[in-house]
PDB file of C-alpha atoms in Angstrom:
ATOM      1  CA  UNK A1478     -17.943 -31.539  -9.313  1.00 57.00           C
ATOM      2  CA  UNK A1479     -15.879 -32.956  -6.469  1.00 64.00           C
ATOM      3  CA  UNK A1480     -14.277 -36.334  -6.997  1.00 66.00           C
ATOM      4  CA  UNK A1481     -16.312 -37.901  -4.202  1.00 72.00           C
ATOM      5  CA  UNK A1482     -19.549 -36.836  -5.913  1.00 74.00           C
ATOM      6  CA  UNK A1483     -18.301 -38.140  -9.237  1.00 75.00           C
ATOM      7  CA  UNK A1484     -17.321 -41.433  -7.674  1.00 76.00           C
ATOM      8  CA  UNK A1485     -20.626 -41.666  -5.896  1.00 82.00           C
ATOM      9  CA  UNK A1486     -22.452 -41.032  -9.152  1.00 83.00           C
ATOM     10  CA  UNK A1487     -20.308 -43.635 -10.862  1.00 76.00           C
ATOM     11  CA  UNK A1488     -20.994 -46.151  -8.139  1.00 80.00           C
ATOM     12  CA  UNK A1489     -24.685 -45.432  -8.326  1.00 83.00           C
ATOM     13  CA  UNK A1490     -24.651 -45.855 -12.087  1.00 83.00           C
ATOM     14  CA  UNK A1491     -22.690 -49.057 -11.794  1.00 78.00           C
ATOM     15  CA  UNK A1492     -25.083 -50.318  -9.162  1.00 84.00           C
ATOM     16  CA  UNK A1493     -27.987 -49.597 -11.425  1.00 86.00           C
ATOM     17  CA  UNK A1494     -26.213 -51.264 -14.296  1.00 82.00           C
ATOM     18  CA  UNK A1495     -25.385 -54.243 -12.127  1.00 82.00           C
ATOM     19  CA  UNK A1496     -28.970 -54.507 -10.982  1.00 86.00           C
ATOM     20  CA  UNK A1497     -30.192 -54.235 -14.497  1.00 85.00           C
ATOM     21  CA  UNK A1498     -27.676 -56.795 -15.693  1.00 80.00           C
ATOM     22  CA  UNK A1499     -28.731 -59.096 -12.877  1.00 85.00           C
ATOM     23  CA  UNK A1500     -32.267 -58.658 -13.994  1.00 86.00           C
ATOM     24  CA  UNK A1501     -31.259 -59.426 -17.567  1.00 82.00           C
ATOM     25  CA  UNK A1502     -29.382 -62.507 -16.462  1.00 80.00           C
ATOM     26  CA  UNK A1503     -32.394 -63.722 -14.525  1.00 89.00           C
ATOM     27  CA  UNK A1504     -34.633 -63.089 -17.428  1.00 83.00           C
ATOM     28  CA  UNK A1505     -32.223 -64.906 -19.718  1.00 74.00           C
ATOM     29  CA  UNK A1506     -32.177 -67.787 -17.266  1.00 83.00           C
ATOM     30  CA  UNK A1507     -35.924 -67.900 -17.300  1.00 76.00           C
ATOM     31  CA  UNK A1508     -35.915 -67.653 -21.069  1.00 68.00           C
ATOM     32  CA  UNK A1509     -33.491 -70.516 -21.327  1.00 74.00           C
ATOM     33  CA  UNK A1510     -35.614 -72.566 -18.946  1.00 80.00           C
ATOM     34  CA  UNK A1511     -38.682 -71.848 -20.960  1.00 72.00           C
ATOM     35  CA  UNK A1512     -36.861 -71.986 -24.297  1.00 68.00           C
ATOM     36  CA  UNK A1513     -38.408 -75.231 -25.369  1.00 69.00           C
ATOM     37  CA  UNK A1514     -41.874 -74.061 -24.622  1.00 75.00           C
ATOM     38  CA  UNK A1515     -41.585 -70.534 -25.934  1.00 57.00           C
ATOM     39  CA  UNK A1516     -39.689 -70.965 -29.163  1.00 68.00           C
ATOM     40  CA  UNK A1517     -42.470 -69.112 -30.885  1.00 68.00           C
ATOM     41  CA  UNK A1518     -41.595 -66.180 -28.711  1.00 65.00           C
ATOM     42  CA  UNK A1519     -37.879 -66.537 -29.357  1.00 62.00           C
ATOM     43  CA  UNK A1520     -37.823 -63.928 -32.045  1.00 76.00           C
ATOM     44  CA  UNK A1521     -39.436 -61.420 -29.763  1.00 71.00           C
ATOM     45  CA  UNK A1522     -37.017 -62.327 -27.007  1.00 61.00           C
ATOM     46  CA  UNK A1523     -34.090 -61.995 -29.391  1.00 72.00           C
ATOM     47  CA  UNK A1524     -35.343 -58.597 -30.407  1.00 80.00           C
ATOM     48  CA  UNK A1525     -35.609 -57.636 -26.796  1.00 81.00           C
ATOM     49  CA  UNK A1526     -32.171 -59.083 -26.239  1.00 78.00           C
ATOM     50  CA  UNK A1527     -30.844 -56.996 -29.085  1.00 86.00           C
ATOM     51  CA  UNK A1528     -32.290 -53.954 -27.417  1.00 87.00           C
ATOM     52  CA  UNK A1529     -30.722 -54.981 -24.163  1.00 82.00           C
ATOM     53  CA  UNK A1530     -27.394 -55.455 -25.881  1.00 87.00           C
ATOM     54  CA  UNK A1531     -27.753 -52.086 -27.507  1.00 90.00           C
ATOM     55  CA  UNK A1532     -28.477 -50.579 -24.152  1.00 87.00           C
ATOM     56  CA  UNK A1533     -25.572 -52.476 -22.741  1.00 87.00           C
ATOM     57  CA  UNK A1534     -23.369 -51.097 -25.482  1.00 90.00           C
ATOM     58  CA  UNK A1535     -24.577 -47.651 -24.602  1.00 90.00           C
ATOM     59  CA  UNK A1536     -23.942 -48.342 -20.961  1.00 83.00           C
ATOM     60  CA  UNK A1537     -20.441 -49.537 -21.774  1.00 89.00           C
ATOM     61  CA  UNK A1538     -19.872 -46.475 -23.874  1.00 91.00           C
ATOM     62  CA  UNK A1539     -21.079 -44.356 -21.018  1.00 86.00           C
ATOM     63  CA  UNK A1540     -18.815 -46.281 -18.716  1.00 86.00           C
ATOM     64  CA  UNK A1541     -15.911 -45.589 -21.050  1.00 89.00           C
ATOM     65  CA  UNK A1542     -16.749 -41.908 -21.097  1.00 89.00           C
ATOM     66  CA  UNK A1543     -17.167 -41.877 -17.346  1.00 85.00           C
ATOM     67  CA  UNK A1544     -13.833 -43.616 -16.918  1.00 88.00           C
ATOM     68  CA  UNK A1545     -12.182 -41.102 -19.231  1.00 90.00           C
ATOM     69  CA  UNK A1546     -13.770 -38.276 -17.310  1.00 87.00           C
ATOM     70  CA  UNK A1547     -12.705 -39.915 -14.094  1.00 86.00           C
ATOM     71  CA  UNK A1548      -9.137 -40.147 -15.388  1.00 88.00           C
ATOM     72  CA  UNK A1549      -9.215 -36.490 -16.310  1.00 89.00           C
ATOM     73  CA  UNK A1550     -10.699 -35.604 -12.946  1.00 85.00           C
ATOM     74  CA  UNK A1551      -7.993 -37.598 -11.190  1.00 87.00           C
ATOM     75  CA  UNK A1552      -5.325 -35.839 -13.237  1.00 89.00           C
ATOM     76  CA  UNK A1553      -6.868 -32.498 -12.418  1.00 86.00           C
ATOM     77  CA  UNK A1554      -7.102 -33.513  -8.806  1.00 85.00           C
ATOM     78  CA  UNK A1555      -3.410 -34.429  -8.828  1.00 86.00           C
ATOM     79  CA  UNK A1556      -2.565 -31.069 -10.334  1.00 88.00           C
ATOM     80  CA  UNK A1557      -4.753 -29.337  -7.778  1.00 83.00           C
ATOM     81  CA  UNK A1558      -3.008 -31.215  -4.989  1.00 84.00           C
ATOM     82  CA  UNK A1559       0.379 -30.213  -6.391  1.00 88.00           C
ATOM     83  CA  UNK A1560      -0.749 -26.616  -6.630  1.00 85.00           C
ATOM     84  CA  UNK A1561      -2.148 -26.836  -3.133  1.00 81.00           C
ATOM     85  CA  UNK A1562       1.197 -28.141  -1.866  1.00 82.00           C
ATOM     86  CA  UNK A1563       2.964 -25.259  -3.583  1.00 86.00           C
ATOM     87  CA  UNK A1564       0.447 -22.800  -2.170  1.00 80.00           C
ATOM     88  CA  UNK A1565       0.968 -24.194   1.324  1.00 82.00           C
ATOM     89  CA  UNK A1566       4.741 -23.885   0.936  1.00 87.00           C
ATOM     90  CA  UNK A1567       4.361 -20.339  -0.335  1.00 85.00           C
ATOM     91  CA  UNK A1568       2.008 -19.634   2.543  1.00 81.00           C
ATOM     92  CA  UNK A1569       4.623 -20.926   4.986  1.00 83.00           C
ATOM     93  CA  UNK A1570       7.196 -18.632   3.395  1.00 87.00           C
ATOM     94  CA  UNK A1571       4.767 -15.700   3.530  1.00 81.00           C
ATOM     95  CA  UNK A1572       4.070 -16.376   7.201  1.00 81.00           C
ATOM     96  CA  UNK A1573       7.807 -16.496   7.912  1.00 89.00           C
ATOM     97  CA  UNK A1574       8.295 -13.211   6.077  1.00 85.00           C
ATOM     98  CA  UNK A1575       5.349 -11.759   7.963  1.00 81.00           C
ATOM     99  CA  UNK A1576       6.886 -12.855  11.265  1.00 83.00           C
ATOM    100  CA  UNK A1577      10.150 -11.165  10.299  1.00 86.00           C
ATOM    101  CA  UNK A1578       8.271  -8.029   9.277  1.00 82.00           C
ATOM    102  CA  UNK A1579       6.450  -7.982  12.598  1.00 80.00           C
ATOM    103  CA  UNK A1580       9.782  -8.327  14.395  1.00 85.00           C
ATOM    104  CA  UNK A1581      11.255  -5.485  12.344  1.00 83.00           C
ATOM    105  CA  UNK A1582       8.203  -3.321  13.007  1.00 78.00           C
ATOM    106  CA  UNK A1583       8.498  -4.083  16.720  1.00 81.00           C
ATOM    107  CA  UNK A1584      12.169  -3.049  16.657  1.00 84.00           C
ATOM    108  CA  UNK A1585      11.278   0.101  14.750  1.00 80.00           C
ATOM    109  CA  UNK A1586       8.592   0.905  17.297  1.00 77.00           C
ATOM    110  CA  UNK A1587      11.130   0.487  20.086  1.00 82.00           C
ATOM    111  CA  UNK A1588      13.619   2.681  18.245  1.00 80.00           C
ATOM    112  CA  UNK A1589      10.938   5.302  17.614  1.00 74.00           C
ATOM    113  CA  UNK A1590      10.047   5.225  21.302  1.00 82.00           C
ATOM    114  CA  UNK A1591      13.707   5.735  22.201  1.00 80.00           C
ATOM    115  CA  UNK A1592      13.932   8.586  19.699  1.00 76.00           C
ATOM    116  CA  UNK A1593      10.818  10.152  21.214  1.00 74.00           C
ATOM    117  CA  UNK A1594      12.416   9.954  24.638  1.00 80.00           C
ATOM    118  CA  UNK A1595      15.605  11.469  23.239  1.00 72.00           C
ATOM    119  CA  UNK A1596      13.553  14.248  21.664  1.00 71.00           C
ATOM    120  CA  UNK A1597      11.897  14.952  25.000  1.00 74.00           C
ATOM    121  CA  UNK A1598      15.338  15.108  26.639  1.00 76.00           C
ATOM    122  CA  UNK A1599      16.623  17.329  23.835  1.00 70.00           C
ATOM    123  CA  UNK A1600      13.645  19.627  24.273  1.00 71.00           C
ATOM    124  CA  UNK A1601      14.385  19.883  27.986  1.00 75.00           C
ATOM    125  CA  UNK A1602      18.054  20.523  27.213  1.00 71.00           C
ATOM    126  CA  UNK A1603      17.014  23.069  24.609  1.00 66.00           C
ATOM    127  CA  UNK A1604      14.923  24.855  27.214  1.00 75.00           C
ATOM    128  CA  UNK A1605      17.885  24.870  29.603  1.00 72.00           C
ATOM    129  CA  UNK A1606      20.241  26.050  26.860  1.00 68.00           C
ATOM    130  CA  UNK A1607      17.764  28.743  25.872  1.00 72.00           C
ATOM    131  CA  UNK A1608      17.527  29.876  29.477  1.00 76.00           C
ATOM    132  CA  UNK A1609      21.317  29.954  29.812  1.00 74.00           C
ATOM    133  CA  UNK A1610      21.715  31.705  26.464  1.00 70.00           C
ATOM    134  CA  UNK A1611      19.182  34.314  27.532  1.00 72.00           C
ATOM    135  CA  UNK A1612      21.161  34.779  30.723  1.00 73.00           C
ATOM    136  CA  UNK A1613      24.343  35.168  28.665  1.00 67.00           C
ATOM    137  CA  UNK A1614      22.588  37.645  26.373  1.00 68.00           C
ATOM    138  CA  UNK A1615      21.478  39.621  29.427  1.00 71.00           C
ATOM    139  CA  UNK A1616      25.036  39.605  30.794  1.00 73.00           C
ATOM    140  CA  UNK A1617      26.431  40.663  27.418  1.00 66.00           C
ATOM    141  CA  UNK A1618      23.876  43.460  27.213  1.00 71.00           C
ATOM    142  CA  UNK A1619      24.792  44.548  30.744  1.00 72.00           C
ATOM    143  CA  UNK A1620      28.522  44.412  29.949  1.00 69.00           C
ATOM    144  CA  UNK A1621      27.958  46.321  26.719  1.00 73.00           C
ATOM    145  CA  UNK A1622      26.061  49.007  28.591  1.00 76.00           C
ATOM    146  CA  UNK A1623      28.726  49.030  31.322  1.00 68.00           C
ATOM    147  CA  UNK A1624      31.468  49.321  28.674  1.00 70.00           C
ATOM    148  CA  UNK A1625      29.653  52.253  27.095  1.00 76.00           C
ATOM    149  CA  UNK A1626      29.359  53.927  30.473  1.00 74.00           C
ATOM    150  CA  UNK A1627      33.049  53.259  31.198  1.00 72.00           C
ATOM    151  CA  UNK A1628      34.042  54.773  27.854  1.00 72.00           C
ATOM    152  CA  UNK A1629      31.950  57.843  28.639  1.00 79.00           C
ATOM    153  CA  UNK A1630      33.484  57.973  32.123  1.00 70.00           C
ATOM    154  CA  UNK A1631      36.979  57.646  30.642  1.00 71.00           C
ATOM    155  CA  UNK A1632      36.303  60.454  28.184  1.00 72.00           C
ATOM    156  CA  UNK A1633      35.021  62.596  31.036  1.00 75.00           C
ATOM    157  CA  UNK A1634      38.123  61.806  33.116  1.00 65.00           C
ATOM    158  CA  UNK A1635      40.393  62.609  30.167  1.00 66.00           C
ATOM    159  CA  UNK A1636      38.529  65.863  29.691  1.00 76.00           C
ATOM    160  CA  UNK A1637      38.857  66.766  33.362  1.00 72.00           C
ATOM    161  CA  UNK A1638      42.523  65.770  33.290  1.00 62.00           C
ATOM    162  CA  UNK A1639      43.097  68.090  30.340  1.00 68.00           C
ATOM    163  CA  UNK A1640      41.367  70.907  32.223  1.00 70.00           C
ATOM    164  CA  UNK A1641      43.470  70.116  35.281  1.00 64.00           C
ATOM    165  CA  UNK A1642      46.644  70.230  33.208  1.00 66.00           C
ATOM    166  CA  UNK A1643      45.592  73.571  31.834  1.00 72.00           C
ATOM    167  CA  UNK A1644      44.884  74.877  35.327  1.00 67.00           C
ATOM    168  CA  UNK A1645      48.190  73.449  36.576  1.00 66.00           C
ATOM    169  CA  UNK A1646      49.994  75.227  33.746  1.00 66.00           C
ATOM    170  CA  UNK A1647      48.351  78.491  34.662  1.00 69.00           C
ATOM    171  CA  UNK A1648      49.240  77.938  38.348  1.00 63.00           C
ATOM    172  CA  UNK A1649      52.872  77.282  37.410  1.00 66.00           C
ATOM    173  CA  UNK A1650      52.908  80.469  35.392  1.00 69.00           C
ATOM    174  CA  UNK A1651      51.426  82.386  38.349  1.00 62.00           C
ATOM    175  CA  UNK A1652      53.904  80.767  40.720  1.00 59.00           C
ATOM    176  CA  UNK A1653      56.820  81.715  38.498  1.00 66.00           C
ATOM    177  CA  UNK A1654      55.481  85.259  38.258  1.00 61.00           C
ATOM    178  CA  UNK A1655      55.140  85.464  42.053  1.00 60.00           C
ATOM    179  CA  UNK A1656      58.620  84.038  42.447  1.00 62.00           C
ATOM    180  CA  UNK A1657      60.058  86.685  40.138  1.00 63.00           C
ATOM    181  CA  UNK A1658      58.129  89.372  41.947  1.00 60.00           C
ATOM    182  CA  UNK A1659      59.388  88.068  45.284  1.00 59.00           C
ATOM    183  CA  UNK A1660      62.980  88.217  44.091  1.00 57.00           C
ATOM    184  CA  UNK A1661      62.511  91.805  42.966  1.00 58.00           C
ATOM    185  CA  UNK A1662      60.861  92.729  46.245  1.00 55.00           C
ATOM    186  CA  UNK A1663      63.691  91.086  48.206  1.00 57.00           C
ATOM    187  CA  UNK A1664      66.155  93.257  46.345  1.00 54.00           C
ATOM    188  CA  UNK A1665      64.109  96.376  47.164  1.00 54.00           C
ATOM    189  CA  UNK A1666      63.795  95.350  50.830  1.00 53.00           C
ATOM    190  CA  UNK A1667      67.519  94.836  51.149  1.00 58.00           C
ATOM    191  CA  UNK A1668      68.171  98.185  49.598  1.00 55.00           C
ATOM    192  CA  UNK A1669      65.736  99.913  51.971  1.00 53.00           C
ATOM    193  CA  UNK A1670      67.321  98.179  54.967  1.00 55.00           C
ATOM    194  CA  UNK A1671      70.735  99.484  53.940  1.00 59.00           C
ATOM    195  CA  UNK A1672      69.361 102.980  53.572  1.00 52.00           C
ATOM    196  CA  UNK A1673      67.772 102.855  57.006  1.00 51.00           C
ATOM    197  CA  UNK A1674      70.927 101.614  58.644  1.00 58.00           C
ATOM    198  CA  UNK A1675      72.963 104.255  56.974  1.00 58.00           C
ATOM    199  CA  UNK A1676      70.802 107.108  58.233  1.00 52.00           C
TER     200      UNK A1676
END
């Protein structure tokens, strides 16, 4: 039960007790005023007074218990307030940590956004590099094919050159043969000329 309710209940009980005690006091006053005339009723009044005192004792006992409970409630309330203060301090710390976390998350989001932009740029660069590499591959393929053709052309030229050397050798042999024949014929012609002149 909240302290305010306990206090209110205590106040209400005390008010009732006070009212009842006031009533008792008034009755005692009236009894004292009528004491001389109602002595015969004194025993009854004393009995009633005993009951009142017993009730008063009970009320006092209840008051003692209520006060003890109130003390315990106040102690508990103090402890609750201390715990509440600690909770509020911890809550402040948690909020500060949460603020820092939000700031870190915001920075991470910015960094991720930058990384995404870098990835987009890298993808574009990758496309350009891929295009250029494909162009290089095409050029290499063309050069490889051209080199193969040049090797074949070189082999063909070497082959023709060998044939030409062979033909040149044969021509030299024929030329030397003709030259020898010409020398022999010149000798014969000179001899015939001498014979003709002599006749």
